[in-house]
PDB file of C-alpha atoms in Angstrom:
ATOM      1  CA  MET A   1      -0.038  -0.024   0.117  1.00 38.00           C
ATOM      2  CA  GLY A   2       1.536   3.196  -0.832  1.00 40.00           C
ATOM      3  CA  LYS A   3       4.493   4.262  -2.834  1.00 41.00           C
ATOM      4  CA  GLN A   4       8.136   2.557  -1.901  1.00 41.00           C
ATOM      5  CA  SER A   5      10.090   5.511   0.008  1.00 50.00           C
ATOM      6  CA  ASN A   6      13.494   4.951  -0.647  1.00 75.00           C
ATOM      7  CA  ILE A   7      14.309   7.071   2.173  1.00 75.00           C
ATOM      8  CA  LYS A   8      16.538   6.346   5.167  1.00 78.00           C
ATOM      9  CA  THR A   9      16.771   8.152   8.332  1.00 74.00           C
ATOM     10  CA  VAL A  10      20.025   7.954  10.589  1.00 76.00           C
ATOM     11  CA  ASN A  11      20.771   9.890  13.790  1.00 68.00           C
ATOM     12  CA  GLY A  12      17.525  12.303  13.096  1.00 61.00           C
ATOM     13  CA  VAL A  13      18.835  13.242   9.366  1.00 72.00           C
ATOM     14  CA  GLN A  14      16.992  12.170   6.421  1.00 76.00           C
ATOM     15  CA  TYR A  15      18.731  10.683   3.286  1.00 84.00           C
ATOM     16  CA  ARG A  16      17.500   9.466  -0.547  1.00 85.00           C
ATOM     17  CA  VAL A  17      18.994   6.139  -1.180  1.00 90.00           C
ATOM     18  CA  VAL A  18      20.522   7.174  -4.791  1.00 91.00           C
ATOM     19  CA  THR A  19      20.062   4.661  -7.765  1.00 89.00           C
ATOM     20  CA  ASP A  20      19.438   6.771 -10.243  1.00 87.00           C
ATOM     21  CA  ARG A  21      23.052   8.400 -10.852  1.00 90.00           C
ATOM     22  CA  GLY A  22      26.670   7.941  -9.942  1.00 92.00           C
ATOM     23  CA  ALA A  23      28.168   9.545  -6.575  1.00 93.00           C
ATOM     24  CA  GLN A  24      28.638  13.374  -6.276  1.00 93.00           C
ATOM     25  CA  VAL A  25      30.721  15.212  -3.995  1.00 92.00           C
ATOM     26  CA  GLY A  26      28.507  16.305  -1.074  1.00 90.00           C
ATOM     27  CA  ASP A  27      26.658  12.805  -1.199  1.00 93.00           C
ATOM     28  CA  TYR A  28      27.314  10.214   1.561  1.00 94.00           C
ATOM     29  CA  LEU A  29      27.732   6.715   1.671  1.00 94.00           C
ATOM     30  CA  MET A  30      27.285   4.111   4.278  1.00 94.00           C
ATOM     31  CA  TYR A  31      28.463   0.662   5.047  1.00 94.00           C
ATOM     32  CA  ASP A  32      25.865  -1.892   6.706  1.00 89.00           C
ATOM     33  CA  GLU A  33      29.108  -4.291   7.213  1.00 88.00           C
ATOM     34  CA  SER A  34      32.717  -3.146   7.439  1.00 86.00           C
ATOM     35  CA  SER A  35      35.748  -5.358   7.772  1.00 81.00           C
ATOM     36  CA  ARG A  36      37.964  -2.224   8.236  1.00 88.00           C
ATOM     37  CA  SER A  37      38.489  -0.823  11.491  1.00 89.00           C
ATOM     38  CA  TYR A  38      38.795   2.710  10.443  1.00 91.00           C
ATOM     39  CA  ILE A  39      35.192   2.534   8.568  1.00 92.00           C
ATOM     40  CA  GLU A  40      32.227   2.415  11.312  1.00 91.00           C
ATOM     41  CA  GLU A  41      29.100   0.150  10.177  1.00 90.00           C
ATOM     42  CA  GLY A  42      25.993   2.126   9.856  1.00 89.00           C
ATOM     43  CA  LYS A  43      27.591   5.620   9.668  1.00 91.00           C
ATOM     44  CA  PRO A  44      27.138   8.201   6.724  1.00 92.00           C
ATOM     45  CA  TYR A  45      30.663   9.355   5.207  1.00 94.00           C
ATOM     46  CA  GLU A  46      30.421  12.513   3.213  1.00 93.00           C
ATOM     47  CA  ILE A  47      31.954  12.123  -0.308  1.00 95.00           C
ATOM     48  CA  VAL A  48      34.848  14.660  -0.171  1.00 94.00           C
ATOM     49  CA  ARG A  49      36.454  13.810  -3.807  1.00 94.00           C
ATOM     50  CA  VAL A  50      35.420  11.910  -6.874  1.00 93.00           C
ATOM     51  CA  ASP A  51      38.615  10.337  -8.547  1.00 92.00           C
ATOM     52  CA  SER A  52      39.150  10.105 -12.250  1.00 91.00           C
ATOM     53  CA  TRP A  53      37.767   6.418 -12.177  1.00 92.00           C
ATOM     54  CA  ASP A  54      34.583   7.735 -10.578  1.00 91.00           C
ATOM     55  CA  ASP A  55      35.572   6.168  -7.206  1.00 93.00           C
ATOM     56  CA  PRO A  56      34.095   8.175  -4.421  1.00 95.00           C
ATOM     57  CA  GLN A  57      36.476   9.017  -1.394  1.00 95.00           C
ATOM     58  CA  ILE A  58      35.890   9.755   2.154  1.00 95.00           C
ATOM     59  CA  ILE A  59      37.703  10.489   5.384  1.00 94.00           C
ATOM     60  CA  ASP A  60      37.936   7.701   7.483  1.00 92.00           C
ATOM     61  CA  GLU A  61      37.761   7.267  11.264  1.00 90.00           C
ATOM     62  CA  GLU A  62      41.809   7.925  11.341  1.00 90.00           C
ATOM     63  CA  GLY A  63      41.344  11.012   9.274  1.00 89.00           C
ATOM     64  CA  ASP A  64      42.942   9.548   6.269  1.00 91.00           C
ATOM     65  CA  GLU A  65      41.268   9.803   2.886  1.00 93.00           C
ATOM     66  CA  PHE A  66      39.904   6.172   1.930  1.00 94.00           C
ATOM     67  CA  ASP A  67      39.676   5.223  -1.725  1.00 94.00           C
ATOM     68  CA  THR A  68      36.203   3.122  -1.772  1.00 93.00           C
ATOM     69  CA  VAL A  69      37.552   1.440  -4.787  1.00 90.00           C
ATOM     70  CA  TRP A  70      38.701  -1.191  -1.830  1.00 89.00           C
ATOM     71  CA  ALA A  71      35.323  -1.590  -0.417  1.00 88.00           C
ATOM     72  CA  THR A  72      32.508  -1.165  -2.850  1.00 84.00           C
ATOM     73  CA  SER A  73      29.535  -3.069  -0.795  1.00 90.00           C
ATOM     74  CA  TYR A  74      28.234   0.658   0.229  1.00 94.00           C
ATOM     75  CA  GLU A  75      24.939   2.630   0.047  1.00 94.00           C
ATOM     76  CA  LEU A  76      24.960   5.922  -1.825  1.00 94.00           C
ATOM     77  CA  LEU A  77      22.995   8.563  -0.295  1.00 93.00           C
ATOM     78  CA  GLU A  78      22.096  12.100  -0.800  1.00 89.00           C
ATOM     79  CA  LYS A  79      21.175  14.143   2.442  1.00 84.00           C
ATOM     80  CA  ILE A  80      17.686  15.712   2.490  1.00 75.00           C
ATOM     81  CA  GLY A  81      17.636  17.492   5.731  1.00 62.00           C
ATOM     82  CA  THR A  82      16.875  17.191   9.300  1.00 54.00           C
ATOM     83  CA  VAL A  83      13.520  14.875  10.014  1.00 54.00           C
ATOM     84  CA  PRO A  84      10.951  16.695  11.942  1.00 54.00           C
ATOM     85  CA  ASN A  85      10.516  14.704  15.111  1.00 58.00           C
ATOM     86  CA  GLU A  86       8.895  16.866  17.449  1.00 74.00           C
ATOM     87  CA  LEU A  87       6.067  16.002  19.910  1.00 80.00           C
ATOM     88  CA  ILE A  88       2.635  17.254  19.348  1.00 85.00           C
ATOM     89  CA  THR A  89      -0.795  16.961  21.135  1.00 88.00           C
ATOM     90  CA  HIS A  90      -3.772  16.330  19.286  1.00 90.00           C
ATOM     91  CA  GLU A  91      -7.138  16.048  20.751  1.00 90.00           C
ATOM     92  CA  GLY A  92      -5.656  14.719  23.954  1.00 88.00           C
ATOM     93  CA  VAL A  93      -3.408  12.364  22.464  1.00 89.00           C
ATOM     94  CA  ILE A  94       0.444  12.701  22.212  1.00 88.00           C
ATOM     95  CA  TYR A  95       2.172  12.133  18.850  1.00 89.00           C
ATOM     96  CA  ARG A  96       5.438  12.203  17.269  1.00 85.00           C
ATOM     97  CA  ASN A  97       5.668  14.123  14.100  1.00 87.00           C
ATOM     98  CA  VAL A  98       7.530  11.931  11.584  1.00 86.00           C
ATOM     99  CA  ALA A  99       8.702  12.423   7.878  1.00 83.00           C
ATOM    100  CA  ARG A 100       7.647   9.430   6.245  1.00 85.00           C
ATOM    101  CA  ASP A 101       4.981   8.109   3.582  1.00 89.00           C
ATOM    102  CA  VAL A 102       1.728   6.953   5.177  1.00 92.00           C
ATOM    103  CA  LYS A 103       0.762   3.296   5.578  1.00 90.00           C
ATOM    104  CA  GLU A 104      -1.989   1.236   6.678  1.00 89.00           C
ATOM    105  CA  GLY A 105      -3.325   2.395  10.039  1.00 91.00           C
ATOM    106  CA  ASP A 106      -2.315   5.991   9.966  1.00 93.00           C
ATOM    107  CA  LYS A 107      -4.478   8.415  10.947  1.00 95.00           C
ATOM    108  CA  PHE A 108      -3.462  11.965  10.503  1.00 96.00           C
ATOM    109  CA  ILE A 109      -1.151  13.880   8.357  1.00 94.00           C
ATOM    110  CA  VAL A 110       0.595  17.227   8.627  1.00 91.00           C
ATOM    111  CA  PRO A 111       1.110  19.233   5.157  1.00 92.00           C
ATOM    112  CA  THR A 112       4.585  20.845   5.016  1.00 87.00           C
ATOM    113  CA  ILE A 113       3.334  23.322   2.270  1.00 87.00           C
ATOM    114  CA  THR A 114       0.560  25.603   2.043  1.00 87.00           C
ATOM    115  CA  ASN A 115      -2.097  25.154  -0.627  1.00 86.00           C
ATOM    116  CA  GLN A 116      -5.012  27.114  -1.887  1.00 83.00           C
ATOM    117  CA  ASP A 117      -7.477  24.879   0.102  1.00 88.00           C
ATOM    118  CA  TYR A 118      -5.002  23.324   2.828  1.00 92.00           C
ATOM    119  CA  THR A 119      -2.270  24.836   5.429  1.00 92.00           C
ATOM    120  CA  ALA A 120       1.103  24.034   6.516  1.00 89.00           C
ATOM    121  CA  GLY A 121       1.496  22.778   9.915  1.00 88.00           C
ATOM    122  CA  LYS A 122      -2.144  21.943  10.348  1.00 93.00           C
ATOM    123  CA  VAL A 123      -3.481  18.479  11.366  1.00 95.00           C
ATOM    124  CA  TYR A 124      -5.782  16.630   8.936  1.00 97.00           C
ATOM    125  CA  GLU A 125      -7.633  13.521   9.265  1.00 96.00           C
ATOM    126  CA  ILE A 126      -6.872  10.992   6.794  1.00 97.00           C
ATOM    127  CA  THR A 127     -10.289   9.773   5.177  1.00 97.00           C
ATOM    128  CA  GLU A 128      -8.586   7.283   2.609  1.00 95.00           C
ATOM    129  CA  PHE A 129      -5.809   6.602   0.320  1.00 94.00           C
ATOM    130  CA  ASP A 130      -6.046   7.038  -3.445  1.00 93.00           C
ATOM    131  CA  SER A 131      -4.767   5.017  -6.129  1.00 91.00           C
ATOM    132  CA  ASP A 132      -1.368   6.048  -5.927  1.00 89.00           C
ATOM    133  CA  GLY A 133      -1.367   5.762  -2.031  1.00 90.00           C
ATOM    134  CA  ASP A 134      -1.512   9.541  -1.259  1.00 93.00           C
ATOM    135  CA  PRO A 135      -3.481  10.531   1.779  1.00 96.00           C
ATOM    136  CA  ARG A 136      -7.046  12.109   1.130  1.00 96.00           C
ATOM    137  CA  PHE A 137      -8.596  14.196   3.859  1.00 97.00           C
ATOM    138  CA  ILE A 138     -11.408  17.091   4.146  1.00 96.00           C
ATOM    139  CA  ASP A 139      -9.544  20.239   3.587  1.00 95.00           C
ATOM    140  CA  ASP A 140     -10.073  23.959   4.578  1.00 93.00           C
ATOM    141  CA  VAL A 141     -13.012  24.618   2.515  1.00 93.00           C
ATOM    142  CA  ASN A 142     -14.326  21.097   3.369  1.00 95.00           C
ATOM    143  CA  ASP A 143     -13.761  19.310  -0.134  1.00 95.00           C
ATOM    144  CA  ASP A 144     -11.900  15.989  -0.488  1.00 95.00           C
ATOM    145  CA  TYR A 145      -8.385  16.825  -1.359  1.00 94.00           C
ATOM    146  CA  TYR A 146      -5.005  14.805  -1.114  1.00 94.00           C
ATOM    147  CA  VAL A 147      -1.332  15.971  -0.525  1.00 94.00           C
ATOM    148  CA  SER A 148       1.429  14.158  -2.521  1.00 91.00           C
ATOM    149  CA  SER A 149       4.648  12.062  -0.782  1.00 87.00           C
ATOM    150  CA  GLY A 150       7.148  14.467   0.372  1.00 84.00           C
ATOM    151  CA  ASN A 151       5.239  17.013   1.288  1.00 89.00           C
ATOM    152  CA  TYR A 152       3.509  16.171   4.622  1.00 91.00           C
ATOM    153  CA  THR A 153       4.570  14.475   7.760  1.00 90.00           C
ATOM    154  CA  VAL A 154       2.491  11.773   9.858  1.00 92.00           C
ATOM    155  CA  LEU A 155       1.631  11.759  13.315  1.00 93.00           C
ATOM    156  CA  GLU A 156       2.396   8.489  15.043  1.00 88.00           C
ATOM    157  CA  PRO A 157       0.983   8.067  18.757  1.00 88.00           C
ATOM    158  CA  VAL A 158       3.766   7.792  21.572  1.00 83.00           C
ATOM    159  CA  SER A 159       3.823   7.117  25.017  1.00 79.00           C
ATOM    160  CA  ILE A 160       5.978   9.224  27.618  1.00 78.00           C
ATOM    161  CA  ASP A 161       7.483   6.561  29.069  1.00 82.00           C
ATOM    162  CA  GLU A 162       8.898   5.484  25.131  1.00 76.00           C
ATOM    163  CA  GLU A 163      10.031   8.971  24.635  1.00 72.00           C
ATOM    164  CA  LEU A 164      11.847   9.358  27.940  1.00 80.00           C
ATOM    165  CA  ALA A 165      13.622   6.117  27.170  1.00 82.00           C
ATOM    166  CA  ALA A 166      14.779   7.075  23.682  1.00 75.00           C
ATOM    167  CA  ALA A 167      15.764  10.549  25.113  1.00 77.00           C
ATOM    168  CA  GLN A 168      17.749   8.971  27.754  1.00 86.00           C
ATOM    169  CA  ALA A 169      19.573   6.370  25.012  1.00 84.00           C
ATOM    170  CA  ARG A 170      20.392   9.508  22.883  1.00 80.00           C
ATOM    171  CA  VAL A 171      21.952  11.047  25.658  1.00 85.00           C
ATOM    172  CA  ALA A 172      24.056   8.047  26.411  1.00 85.00           C
ATOM    173  CA  GLU A 173      24.911   7.769  22.661  1.00 82.00           C
ATOM    174  CA  LEU A 174      25.955  11.374  22.615  1.00 82.00           C
ATOM    175  CA  GLU A 175      28.166  10.971  25.891  1.00 84.00           C
ATOM    176  CA  ALA A 176      30.019   7.967  24.279  1.00 81.00           C
ATOM    177  CA  MET A 177      30.589  10.089  21.225  1.00 78.00           C
ATOM    178  CA  LYS A 178      31.949  13.018  23.267  1.00 79.00           C
ATOM    179  CA  MET A 179      34.314  10.811  24.990  1.00 78.00           C
ATOM    180  CA  LYS A 180      35.540   9.189  22.177  1.00 76.00           C
ATOM    181  CA  ALA A 181      36.264  12.680  20.504  1.00 76.00           C
ATOM    182  CA  SER A 182      37.875  13.478  23.554  1.00 79.00           C
ATOM    183  CA  ARG A 183      40.096  10.846  23.832  1.00 87.00           C
ATOM    184  CA  LEU A 184      43.861  11.102  23.875  1.00 92.00           C
ATOM    185  CA  LYS A 185      45.721  10.189  20.675  1.00 92.00           C
ATOM    186  CA  VAL A 186      49.375   9.323  19.896  1.00 94.00           C
ATOM    187  CA  GLY A 187      51.448  11.979  19.549  1.00 95.00           C
ATOM    188  CA  GLU A 188      49.663  14.256  21.851  1.00 95.00           C
ATOM    189  CA  TYR A 189      50.538  15.688  25.344  1.00 97.00           C
ATOM    190  CA  ALA A 190      48.975  14.840  28.458  1.00 97.00           C
ATOM    191  CA  LYS A 191      49.356  16.067  32.237  1.00 97.00           C
ATOM    192  CA  VAL A 192      49.785  13.145  34.823  1.00 97.00           C
ATOM    193  CA  VAL A 193      46.765  13.328  37.447  1.00 97.00           C
ATOM    194  CA  ASN A 194      47.794   9.922  38.923  1.00 97.00           C
ATOM    195  CA  ALA A 195      51.225   8.244  38.810  1.00 96.00           C
ATOM    196  CA  ASP A 196      50.461   4.932  40.546  1.00 95.00           C
ATOM    197  CA  MET A 197      52.824   2.321  39.177  1.00 94.00           C
ATOM    198  CA  THR A 198      54.905   4.553  36.877  1.00 96.00           C
ATOM    199  CA  TYR A 199      58.030   6.258  36.435  1.00 96.00           C
ATOM    200  CA  ALA A 200      56.137   9.763  36.342  1.00 96.00           C
ATOM    201  CA  SER A 201      55.055  12.295  38.928  1.00 96.00           C
ATOM    202  CA  VAL A 202      51.662  14.154  39.355  1.00 97.00           C
ATOM    203  CA  GLY A 203      51.666  17.133  37.068  1.00 96.00           C
ATOM    204  CA  GLN A 204      54.264  16.209  34.881  1.00 97.00           C
ATOM    205  CA  ILE A 205      53.955  16.726  31.155  1.00 97.00           C
ATOM    206  CA  VAL A 206      54.339  13.484  29.152  1.00 98.00           C
ATOM    207  CA  LYS A 207      53.788  12.522  25.410  1.00 97.00           C
ATOM    208  CA  VAL A 208      51.347   9.725  24.475  1.00 97.00           C
ATOM    209  CA  ILE A 209      53.342   7.483  22.202  1.00 97.00           C
ATOM    210  CA  CYS A 210      51.206   4.373  22.216  1.00 96.00           C
ATOM    211  CA  ASP A 211      47.381   3.431  22.637  1.00 94.00           C
ATOM    212  CA  ASP A 212      47.000  -0.405  22.405  1.00 93.00           C
ATOM    213  CA  GLY A 213      43.094   0.057  23.323  1.00 87.00           C
ATOM    214  CA  SER A 214      43.462  -2.118  26.655  1.00 93.00           C
ATOM    215  CA  GLY A 215      42.526  -1.180  30.063  1.00 92.00           C
ATOM    216  CA  THR A 216      45.774   0.560  30.547  1.00 95.00           C
ATOM    217  CA  PRO A 217      46.234   1.816  27.099  1.00 95.00           C
ATOM    218  CA  TYR A 218      48.598   4.666  27.191  1.00 97.00           C
ATOM    219  CA  ARG A 219      52.614   4.337  27.078  1.00 97.00           C
ATOM    220  CA  ALA A 220      54.116   7.931  27.467  1.00 98.00           C
ATOM    221  CA  LYS A 221      57.511   9.305  27.621  1.00 97.00           C
ATOM    222  CA  ASP A 222      58.523  12.553  29.175  1.00 96.00           C
ATOM    223  CA  LEU A 223      60.059  15.640  27.654  1.00 96.00           C
ATOM    224  CA  ASP A 224      63.412  14.130  27.407  1.00 93.00           C
ATOM    225  CA  GLY A 225      62.551  11.216  25.460  1.00 94.00           C
ATOM    226  CA  GLU A 226      62.488   8.430  28.417  1.00 96.00           C
ATOM    227  CA  LEU A 227      59.713   6.042  28.979  1.00 97.00           C
ATOM    228  CA  VAL A 228      57.556   6.563  31.906  1.00 97.00           C
ATOM    229  CA  GLY A 229      55.364   3.571  31.961  1.00 97.00           C
ATOM    230  CA  TRP A 230      51.754   2.912  30.901  1.00 97.00           C
ATOM    231  CA  PHE A 231      48.707   4.737  32.102  1.00 97.00           C
ATOM    232  CA  ARG A 232      44.997   3.975  32.452  1.00 96.00           C
ATOM    233  CA  GLU A 233      42.565   6.776  30.841  1.00 93.00           C
ATOM    234  CA  GLU A 234      41.892   8.188  33.898  1.00 94.00           C
ATOM    235  CA  MET A 235      45.584   8.960  34.944  1.00 97.00           C
ATOM    236  CA  LEU A 236      45.943  11.416  32.272  1.00 96.00           C
ATOM    237  CA  VAL A 237      44.524  14.682  31.118  1.00 95.00           C
ATOM    238  CA  ARG A 238      45.235  16.557  27.833  1.00 94.00           C
ATOM    239  CA  ALA A 239      47.606  19.107  28.380  1.00 95.00           C
ATOM    240  CA  THR A 240      46.979  22.734  27.437  1.00 94.00           C
ATOM    241  CA  ASP A 241      49.422  24.393  24.904  1.00 94.00           C
ATOM    242  CA  GLU A 242      50.628  26.663  27.528  1.00 95.00           C
ATOM    243  CA  GLU A 243      51.400  23.630  30.153  1.00 96.00           C
ATOM    244  CA  VAL A 244      53.343  22.168  27.423  1.00 96.00           C
ATOM    245  CA  ALA A 245      55.355  25.138  26.241  1.00 95.00           C
ATOM    246  CA  GLU A 246      56.286  26.027  30.276  1.00 95.00           C
ATOM    247  CA  ALA A 247      57.101  22.391  30.533  1.00 95.00           C
ATOM    248  CA  GLN A 248      59.398  22.354  27.493  1.00 94.00           C
ATOM    249  CA  ARG A 249      61.354  25.724  28.694  1.00 93.00           C
ATOM    250  CA  GLN A 250      61.616  24.107  32.114  1.00 92.00           C
ATOM    251  CA  VAL A 251      63.191  21.085  30.525  1.00 90.00           C
ATOM    252  CA  ALA A 252      65.483  23.292  28.374  1.00 89.00           C
ATOM    253  CA  ARG A 253      66.715  25.244  31.405  1.00 87.00           C
ATOM    254  CA  GLU A 254      67.548  22.073  33.286  1.00 84.00           C
ATOM    255  CA  ASN A 255      69.449  20.846  30.290  1.00 79.00           C
ATOM    256  CA  ILE A 256      71.621  23.750  29.955  1.00 76.00           C
ATOM    257  CA  LYS A 257      75.590  22.946  30.597  1.00 70.00           C
ATOM    258  CA  PRO A 258      77.922  25.044  32.651  1.00 69.00           C
ATOM    259  CA  GLY A 259      79.623  27.333  30.505  1.00 64.00           C
ATOM    260  CA  VAL A 260      77.140  27.310  27.670  1.00 56.00           C
ATOM    261  CA  TYR A 261      75.550  30.801  26.667  1.00 60.00           C
ATOM    262  CA  VAL A 262      71.851  31.008  26.158  1.00 54.00           C
ATOM    263  CA  LYS A 263      69.642  33.711  25.238  1.00 55.00           C
ATOM    264  CA  LEU A 264      66.826  33.952  28.211  1.00 55.00           C
TER     265      LEU A 264
END
């Protein structure tokens, strides 16, 4: 019943699955399965370049340009926009306003455009579906009318408990993303806040030289290049540029040899 949507929603963003043309810069592609550690499954990657062989190039999780000729089992997507997903109350019932095509069992639609005889943002009760699968309703002048696919949203009944659970899950997802984004990377400088079982001291500036992903992932060396041990994530915090510069100046002062003239 109705027309096939060919629309996909990922993290609140709506995409059209592209099957009628080749990849273009600004499109996205997504892998349902990935055998590569630097490509996440189910994540849309923006195409930054299309090479002379028409192969899309993306930026992977390690910040490198990835040639998709080495992994062609992706879905090509065209970004449409953010999906309307607000909660509204109609006739005492709470609904979620969702951008999709109607299906059997739907009761209300909300046009997203204004026509001569109906109004954008107003709720209309579905009376039937026409032969194309479009919803028909009684318009503002009491006539039977329809609105076509892509020009309306659908009201889905929801419970507050379900919405709360979904919101909490989204918060947890965002917190995990924030934690991943703030994770120290190899080559960055950190300040030691817990020196247990290491050769470092609290407050010392060290450089991360290894991250093996274990429970104690970080191996570090001091600014003289000496290894100072392995650290759990909570034992280090990212050092500021000012802290690194001051620590480097301190090391330089300590390494001045007698009889050597220096410019202070």
